[in-house]
mmCIF file of C-alpha atoms in Angstrom:
data_model
loop_
_atom_site.group_PDB
_atom_site.id
_atom_site.type_symbol
_atom_site.label_atom_id
_atom_site.label_comp_id
_atom_site.label_asym_id
_atom_site.label_seq_id
_atom_site.Cartn_x
_atom_site.Cartn_y
_atom_site.Cartn_z
ATOM 1 C CA MET H 1 12.483 6.561 -38.903
ATOM 2 C CA LEU H 2 10.750 9.821 -39.948
ATOM 3 C CA ALA H 3 7.498 7.976 -40.538
ATOM 4 C CA ARG H 4 7.493 6.673 -36.984
ATOM 5 C CA ARG H 5 7.940 9.989 -35.223
ATOM 6 C CA PRO H 6 4.248 10.993 -35.224
ATOM 7 C CA HIS H 7 3.316 7.688 -33.574
ATOM 8 C CA SER H 8 6.041 8.059 -30.952
ATOM 9 C CA LEU H 9 4.986 11.634 -30.286
ATOM 10 C CA LEU H 10 1.354 10.569 -29.991
ATOM 11 C CA ALA H 11 2.277 7.871 -27.483
ATOM 12 C CA VAL H 12 4.186 10.371 -25.385
ATOM 13 C CA LEU H 13 1.285 12.835 -25.476
ATOM 14 C CA VAL H 14 -1.205 10.136 -24.454
ATOM 15 C CA LEU H 15 0.934 9.003 -21.533
ATOM 16 C CA THR H 16 1.479 12.582 -20.442
ATOM 17 C CA ALA H 17 -2.258 13.232 -20.477
ATOM 18 C CA LEU H 18 -2.922 10.073 -18.483
ATOM 19 C CA ALA H 19 -0.276 10.999 -15.948
ATOM 20 C CA ALA H 20 -1.760 14.462 -15.545
ATOM 21 C CA GLY H 21 -5.209 12.994 -14.976
ATOM 22 C CA CYS H 22 -4.135 10.344 -12.483
ATOM 23 C CA GLY H 23 -2.478 12.539 -9.880
ATOM 24 C CA ASN H 24 0.248 11.519 -7.495
ATOM 25 C CA TYR H 25 -0.703 8.751 -5.060
ATOM 26 C CA THR H 26 2.394 8.847 -2.887
ATOM 27 C CA ARG H 27 3.135 11.406 -0.208
ATOM 28 C CA MET H 28 6.658 10.240 0.460
ATOM 29 C CA ALA H 29 9.326 12.782 -0.443
ATOM 30 C CA PRO H 30 11.300 12.019 -3.634
ATOM 31 C CA ASP H 31 14.639 11.800 -1.800
ATOM 32 C CA ALA H 32 13.169 9.335 0.714
ATOM 33 C CA ARG H 33 11.801 7.187 -2.135
ATOM 34 C CA THR H 34 15.175 7.213 -3.853
ATOM 35 C CA SER H 35 16.954 6.242 -0.635
ATOM 36 C CA LEU H 36 14.570 3.331 -0.005
ATOM 37 C CA GLN H 37 14.922 2.100 -3.568
ATOM 38 C CA ARG H 38 18.718 2.223 -3.343
ATOM 39 C CA THR H 39 18.920 0.484 0.048
ATOM 40 C CA LEU H 40 16.254 -2.158 -0.496
ATOM 41 C CA THR H 41 17.633 -3.225 -3.873
ATOM 42 C CA GLY H 42 21.228 -3.008 -2.657
ATOM 43 C CA PRO H 43 22.387 -3.919 0.867
ATOM 44 C CA ASP H 44 18.939 -5.151 1.949
ATOM 45 C CA ALA H 45 17.965 -6.921 -1.280
ATOM 46 C CA GLU H 46 18.318 -10.471 0.085
ATOM 47 C CA GLN H 47 15.251 -11.320 2.175
ATOM 48 C CA TYR H 48 13.344 -14.341 3.519
ATOM 49 C CA LEU H 49 9.636 -14.946 3.856
ATOM 50 C CA ARG H 50 8.696 -14.692 7.527
ATOM 51 C CA LEU H 51 5.319 -16.301 6.759
ATOM 52 C CA SER H 52 3.960 -18.676 4.140
ATOM 53 C CA GLY H 53 2.616 -16.811 1.120
ATOM 54 C CA ASN H 54 0.248 -17.535 -1.746
ATOM 55 C CA VAL H 55 1.237 -16.872 -5.340
ATOM 56 C CA THR H 56 -1.736 -15.873 -7.523
ATOM 57 C CA PRO H 57 -2.300 -14.112 -10.857
ATOM 58 C CA PHE H 58 -1.808 -10.350 -10.747
ATOM 59 C CA PHE H 59 -5.340 -9.301 -11.666
ATOM 60 C CA GLY H 60 -5.279 -8.032 -15.283
ATOM 61 C CA ASP H 61 -1.483 -8.077 -15.697
ATOM 62 C CA GLY H 62 -0.291 -11.447 -16.958
ATOM 63 C CA SER H 63 3.371 -10.454 -16.790
ATOM 64 C CA LYS H 64 3.461 -10.528 -12.967
ATOM 65 C CA ARG H 65 2.333 -12.643 -10.025
ATOM 66 C CA LEU H 66 0.919 -11.440 -6.711
ATOM 67 C CA LEU H 67 2.557 -12.590 -3.479
ATOM 68 C CA THR H 68 0.077 -12.317 -0.613
ATOM 69 C CA PRO H 69 -0.256 -13.762 2.897
ATOM 70 C CA TYR H 70 -3.994 -14.172 2.344
ATOM 71 C CA ALA H 71 -6.374 -16.413 0.452
ATOM 72 C CA PRO H 72 -7.596 -14.859 -2.840
ATOM 73 C CA GLU H 73 -11.072 -14.449 -1.325
ATOM 74 C CA ASP H 74 -9.605 -12.227 1.384
ATOM 75 C CA VAL H 75 -7.444 -9.993 -0.813
ATOM 76 C CA ARG H 76 -8.656 -6.386 -0.617
ATOM 77 C CA LEU H 77 -6.623 -4.511 -3.209
ATOM 78 C CA LEU H 78 -9.033 -3.795 -6.063
ATOM 79 C CA ASP H 79 -12.814 -3.245 -6.253
ATOM 80 C CA ASP H 80 -15.254 -3.610 -9.110
ATOM 81 C CA SER H 81 -17.663 -0.869 -10.209
ATOM 82 C CA ASN H 82 -20.051 -1.843 -7.413
ATOM 83 C CA GLY H 83 -17.368 -1.531 -4.743
ATOM 84 C CA LYS H 84 -16.974 -5.274 -4.271
ATOM 85 C CA PRO H 85 -13.435 -6.723 -3.897
ATOM 86 C CA ILE H 86 -12.005 -8.392 -6.985
ATOM 87 C CA SER H 87 -10.162 -11.674 -6.489
ATOM 88 C CA PRO H 88 -6.721 -11.705 -8.129
ATOM 89 C CA GLY H 89 -7.234 -15.320 -9.195
ATOM 90 C CA ALA H 90 -6.785 -18.819 -7.799
ATOM 91 C CA VAL H 91 -3.699 -19.817 -5.839
ATOM 92 C CA GLU H 92 -1.071 -21.171 -8.208
ATOM 93 C CA ARG H 93 1.350 -22.308 -5.491
ATOM 94 C CA THR H 94 2.397 -21.593 -1.928
ATOM 95 C CA LEU H 95 5.827 -20.350 -0.896
ATOM 96 C CA PRO H 96 6.740 -21.662 2.577
ATOM 97 C CA VAL H 97 8.254 -19.703 5.433
ATOM 98 C CA GLY H 98 11.959 -19.164 4.839
ATOM 99 C CA THR H 99 11.775 -18.936 1.047
ATOM 100 C CA ARG H 100 14.689 -16.802 -0.097
ATOM 101 C CA LEU H 101 13.774 -13.780 -2.207
ATOM 102 C CA ARG H 102 15.550 -10.762 -3.656
ATOM 103 C CA ILE H 103 14.058 -7.297 -3.922
ATOM 104 C CA THR H 104 14.652 -6.111 -7.484
ATOM 105 C CA LYS H 105 12.600 -2.907 -7.548
ATOM 106 C CA VAL H 106 10.564 -0.652 -5.273
ATOM 107 C CA GLU H 107 7.910 1.224 -7.229
ATOM 108 C CA PHE H 108 5.882 4.089 -5.791
ATOM 109 C CA PRO H 109 2.561 5.224 -7.339
ATOM 110 C CA THR H 110 3.642 8.534 -8.782
ATOM 111 C CA ALA H 111 1.403 10.012 -11.477
ATOM 112 C CA TRP H 112 3.634 8.725 -14.254
ATOM 113 C CA VAL H 113 3.897 5.208 -12.784
ATOM 114 C CA VAL H 114 0.132 4.955 -12.277
ATOM 115 C CA ALA H 115 -0.441 5.952 -15.899
ATOM 116 C CA GLU H 116 1.878 3.207 -17.137
ATOM 117 C CA ARG H 117 0.447 0.397 -15.013
ATOM 118 C CA VAL H 118 -2.184 -1.984 -16.366
ATOM 119 C CA LEU H 119 -5.660 -0.592 -15.702
ATOM 120 C CA TYR H 120 -7.139 -3.521 -13.769
ATOM 121 C CA THR H 121 -4.415 -3.742 -11.139
ATOM 122 C CA PRO H 122 -3.951 -1.987 -7.761
ATOM 123 C CA ARG H 123 -2.277 0.893 -9.581
ATOM 124 C CA THR H 124 -2.352 3.418 -6.736
ATOM 125 C CA TRP H 125 -0.514 1.244 -4.197
ATOM 126 C CA PRO H 126 3.275 0.818 -3.740
ATOM 127 C CA TRP H 127 4.690 -2.328 -5.358
ATOM 128 C CA VAL H 128 7.773 -4.267 -4.265
ATOM 129 C CA TYR H 129 9.149 -6.534 -7.000
ATOM 130 C CA LEU H 130 10.706 -9.818 -5.857
ATOM 131 C CA ALA H 131 12.722 -12.547 -7.553
ATOM 132 C CA GLU H 132 12.546 -16.034 -6.090
ATOM 133 C CA ASP H 133 15.881 -17.681 -5.374
ATOM 134 C CA GLY H 134 16.648 -20.185 -8.123
ATOM 135 C CA ALA H 135 13.873 -18.985 -10.448
ATOM 136 C CA LYS H 136 14.448 -18.922 -14.194
ATOM 137 C CA PRO H 137 15.595 -15.558 -15.594
ATOM 138 C CA ASP H 138 12.368 -15.194 -17.587
ATOM 139 C CA ALA H 139 10.081 -16.063 -14.650
ATOM 140 C CA PRO H 140 7.397 -13.423 -13.927
ATOM 141 C CA PRO H 141 8.354 -11.234 -10.966
ATOM 142 C CA LEU H 142 6.465 -11.602 -7.733
ATOM 143 C CA VAL H 143 4.858 -8.382 -6.533
ATOM 144 C CA LEU H 144 4.155 -7.579 -2.908
ATOM 145 C CA VAL H 145 1.590 -4.770 -2.697
ATOM 146 C CA LEU H 146 1.949 -2.484 0.325
ATOM 147 C CA PRO H 147 -0.700 -0.127 1.752
ATOM 148 C CA PRO H 148 -1.100 3.296 0.143
ATOM 149 C CA ASN H 149 -0.103 6.619 1.714
ATOM 150 C CA LEU H 150 3.017 5.382 3.497
ATOM 151 C CA ASP H 151 4.652 8.769 3.762
ATOM 152 C CA GLN H 152 7.628 7.866 5.959
ATOM 153 C CA PRO H 153 10.415 5.360 5.176
ATOM 154 C CA ASN H 154 10.039 3.773 8.619
ATOM 155 C CA ASP H 155 6.335 3.128 7.934
ATOM 156 C CA PHE H 156 7.224 1.552 4.601
ATOM 157 C CA ARG H 157 9.809 -0.718 6.202
ATOM 158 C CA ALA H 158 7.416 -1.706 8.993
ATOM 159 C CA GLU H 159 4.843 -2.900 6.443
ATOM 160 C CA LEU H 160 7.501 -4.718 4.439
ATOM 161 C CA GLU H 161 8.797 -6.462 7.556
ATOM 162 C CA LYS H 162 5.380 -7.988 8.221
ATOM 163 C CA VAL H 163 6.143 -10.309 5.299
ATOM 164 C CA LEU H 164 9.915 -10.245 4.744
ATOM 165 C CA SER H 165 12.920 -10.578 7.033
ATOM 166 C CA PRO H 166 16.648 -10.167 6.363
ATOM 167 C CA GLN H 167 17.226 -13.101 8.752
ATOM 168 C CA ASN H 168 16.361 -16.673 7.871
ATOM 169 C CA PRO H 169 13.483 -17.771 10.169
ATOM 170 C CA LYS H 170 14.612 -21.411 9.941
ATOM 171 C CA ALA H 171 15.547 -21.650 13.625
ATOM 172 C CA LEU H 172 12.168 -20.279 14.725
ATOM 173 C CA LEU H 173 10.327 -22.676 12.428
ATOM 174 C CA GLU H 174 12.313 -25.710 13.600
ATOM 175 C CA ALA H 175 11.427 -24.932 17.218
ATOM 176 C CA PHE H 176 7.831 -25.958 16.480
ATOM 177 C CA ALA H 177 6.603 -29.551 16.559
ATOM 178 C CA ALA H 178 6.508 -31.326 13.189
ATOM 179 C CA PRO H 179 2.683 -31.104 12.765
ATOM 180 C CA VAL H 180 2.841 -27.346 13.373
ATOM 181 C CA ARG H 181 5.719 -26.910 10.891
ATOM 182 C CA ASP H 182 3.764 -28.813 8.241
ATOM 183 C CA ALA H 183 0.644 -26.733 8.882
ATOM 184 C CA ILE H 184 2.584 -23.467 8.568
ATOM 185 C CA ARG H 185 4.124 -24.527 5.243
ATOM 186 C CA GLU H 186 0.653 -25.436 3.937
ATOM 187 C CA LYS H 187 -1.050 -22.314 5.383
ATOM 188 C CA ARG H 188 -3.216 -24.389 7.723
ATOM 189 C CA LEU H 189 -3.973 -24.018 11.416
ATOM 190 C CA VAL H 190 -3.872 -26.697 14.113
ATOM 191 C CA ALA H 191 -5.191 -26.458 17.647
ATOM 192 C CA ASN H 192 -2.931 -25.078 20.374
ATOM 193 C CA MET H 193 -0.365 -23.618 17.977
ATOM 194 C CA SER H 194 1.291 -20.430 19.250
ATOM 195 C CA ALA H 195 0.428 -16.908 18.135
ATOM 196 C CA ASP H 196 3.694 -16.780 16.161
ATOM 197 C CA ALA H 197 2.748 -19.985 14.351
ATOM 198 C CA VAL H 198 -0.737 -18.661 13.520
ATOM 199 C CA ARG H 199 0.808 -15.514 12.062
ATOM 200 C CA MET H 200 3.291 -17.528 9.993
ATOM 201 C CA ALA H 201 0.469 -19.668 8.585
ATOM 202 C CA TRP H 202 -2.357 -17.188 8.005
ATOM 203 C CA GLY H 203 -0.443 -13.911 7.954
ATOM 204 C CA PRO H 204 -0.966 -10.796 10.085
ATOM 205 C CA PRO H 205 -4.566 -10.099 11.135
ATOM 206 C CA GLU H 206 -6.264 -6.886 10.120
ATOM 207 C CA LEU H 207 -7.880 -6.402 13.521
ATOM 208 C CA VAL H 208 -7.098 -7.765 17.001
ATOM 209 C CA ARG H 209 -9.624 -7.590 19.859
ATOM 210 C CA ARG H 210 -8.335 -8.364 23.351
ATOM 211 C CA SER H 211 -10.370 -9.347 26.400
ATOM 212 C CA LEU H 212 -10.024 -10.961 29.815
ATOM 213 C CA GLU H 213 -12.014 -13.983 30.965
ATOM 214 C CA GLY H 214 -11.036 -14.643 34.536
ATOM 215 C CA ALA H 215 -7.256 -15.020 34.446
ATOM 216 C CA ALA H 216 -7.218 -15.930 30.732
ATOM 217 C CA LYS H 217 -6.066 -13.366 28.169
ATOM 218 C CA ASN H 218 -8.091 -13.808 24.994
ATOM 219 C CA GLU H 219 -7.536 -12.433 21.516
ATOM 220 C CA GLU H 220 -9.810 -12.461 18.472
ATOM 221 C CA TRP H 221 -7.894 -12.070 15.210
ATOM 222 C CA THR H 222 -9.951 -10.918 12.249
ATOM 223 C CA TYR H 223 -8.538 -11.128 8.739
ATOM 224 C CA PRO H 224 -9.356 -8.850 5.771
ATOM 225 C CA GLY H 225 -13.019 -9.066 4.844
ATOM 226 C CA GLY H 226 -13.942 -10.801 8.115
ATOM 227 C CA ARG H 227 -14.223 -14.231 6.493
ATOM 228 C CA ARG H 228 -11.426 -15.726 8.600
ATOM 229 C CA LYS H 229 -11.072 -15.442 12.366
ATOM 230 C CA ALA H 230 -8.676 -16.994 14.858
ATOM 231 C CA PHE H 231 -9.338 -17.101 18.613
ATOM 232 C CA LEU H 232 -6.417 -17.377 20.985
ATOM 233 C CA SER H 233 -6.305 -17.902 24.744
ATOM 234 C CA ASP H 234 -3.090 -17.128 26.616
ATOM 235 C CA GLY H 235 -1.174 -17.031 23.345
ATOM 236 C CA ARG H 236 -2.449 -20.380 22.049
ATOM 237 C CA LEU H 237 -4.962 -21.096 19.286
ATOM 238 C CA ALA H 238 -8.270 -22.243 20.771
ATOM 239 C CA ARG H 239 -10.437 -22.177 17.630
ATOM 240 C CA ALA H 240 -10.566 -20.747 14.122
ATOM 241 C CA GLU H 241 -13.323 -20.037 11.646
ATOM 242 C CA GLU H 242 -13.658 -19.571 7.917
ATOM 243 C CA ALA H 243 -17.002 -18.189 6.729
ATOM 244 C CA GLY H 244 -18.449 -19.149 10.119
ATOM 245 C CA ALA H 245 -17.328 -22.797 9.982
ATOM 246 C CA SER H 246 -14.595 -24.309 12.121
ATOM 247 C CA VAL H 247 -11.339 -25.039 10.298
ATOM 248 C CA LEU H 248 -9.526 -26.945 13.034
ATOM 249 C CA PRO H 249 -9.291 -30.726 12.688
#
């Protein structure tokens, strides 16, 4: 035991130095973070996917998996040395709308947490750890990465609720026609699907532009990176593009 003390002390000193150099990347007050952690892993732990999500590798951390509404090409969480977005990796599987999940941990990017995270991951963003219903005990946790600098609990919850819901969306999903339900589960779009269905399939857009054309109310939904766009007229999907090419059958 005595022989190991220097190594343990060295490890502590290294981590302390890293923590001091990283700085604190969360502006939320400690008591607010503690309250969110307690509530979201307690009374609000059971959640459902309100949209279909992709499961991909978690960048350089093989012990976790990323849960994201977007295609890997559109994920904007980590950049390389030239400022270009890094893909987390290919889609391993898709979780359909209504998948039951449990929040197991809410982790904010404090200086100490950032120092402990794997280098090539979105270390300075808040992470929400999720366990899939029925998964094996040793299954890697799913991680939902939320935007940085969420300094109020209500802002944090609003971002979380874009992906998760405490209510099962089964009734909403079953209200759609069978081809639309199938498309949502497979993260595809079909013509004339509603705005809600588009959101459940492709996730929330990063930017929405609204315009009027006669009596028609038009919306252009742009997704992260601008590679994907959906065009709606009076709340219905008129066309959609991926890298400039139509994706509607």
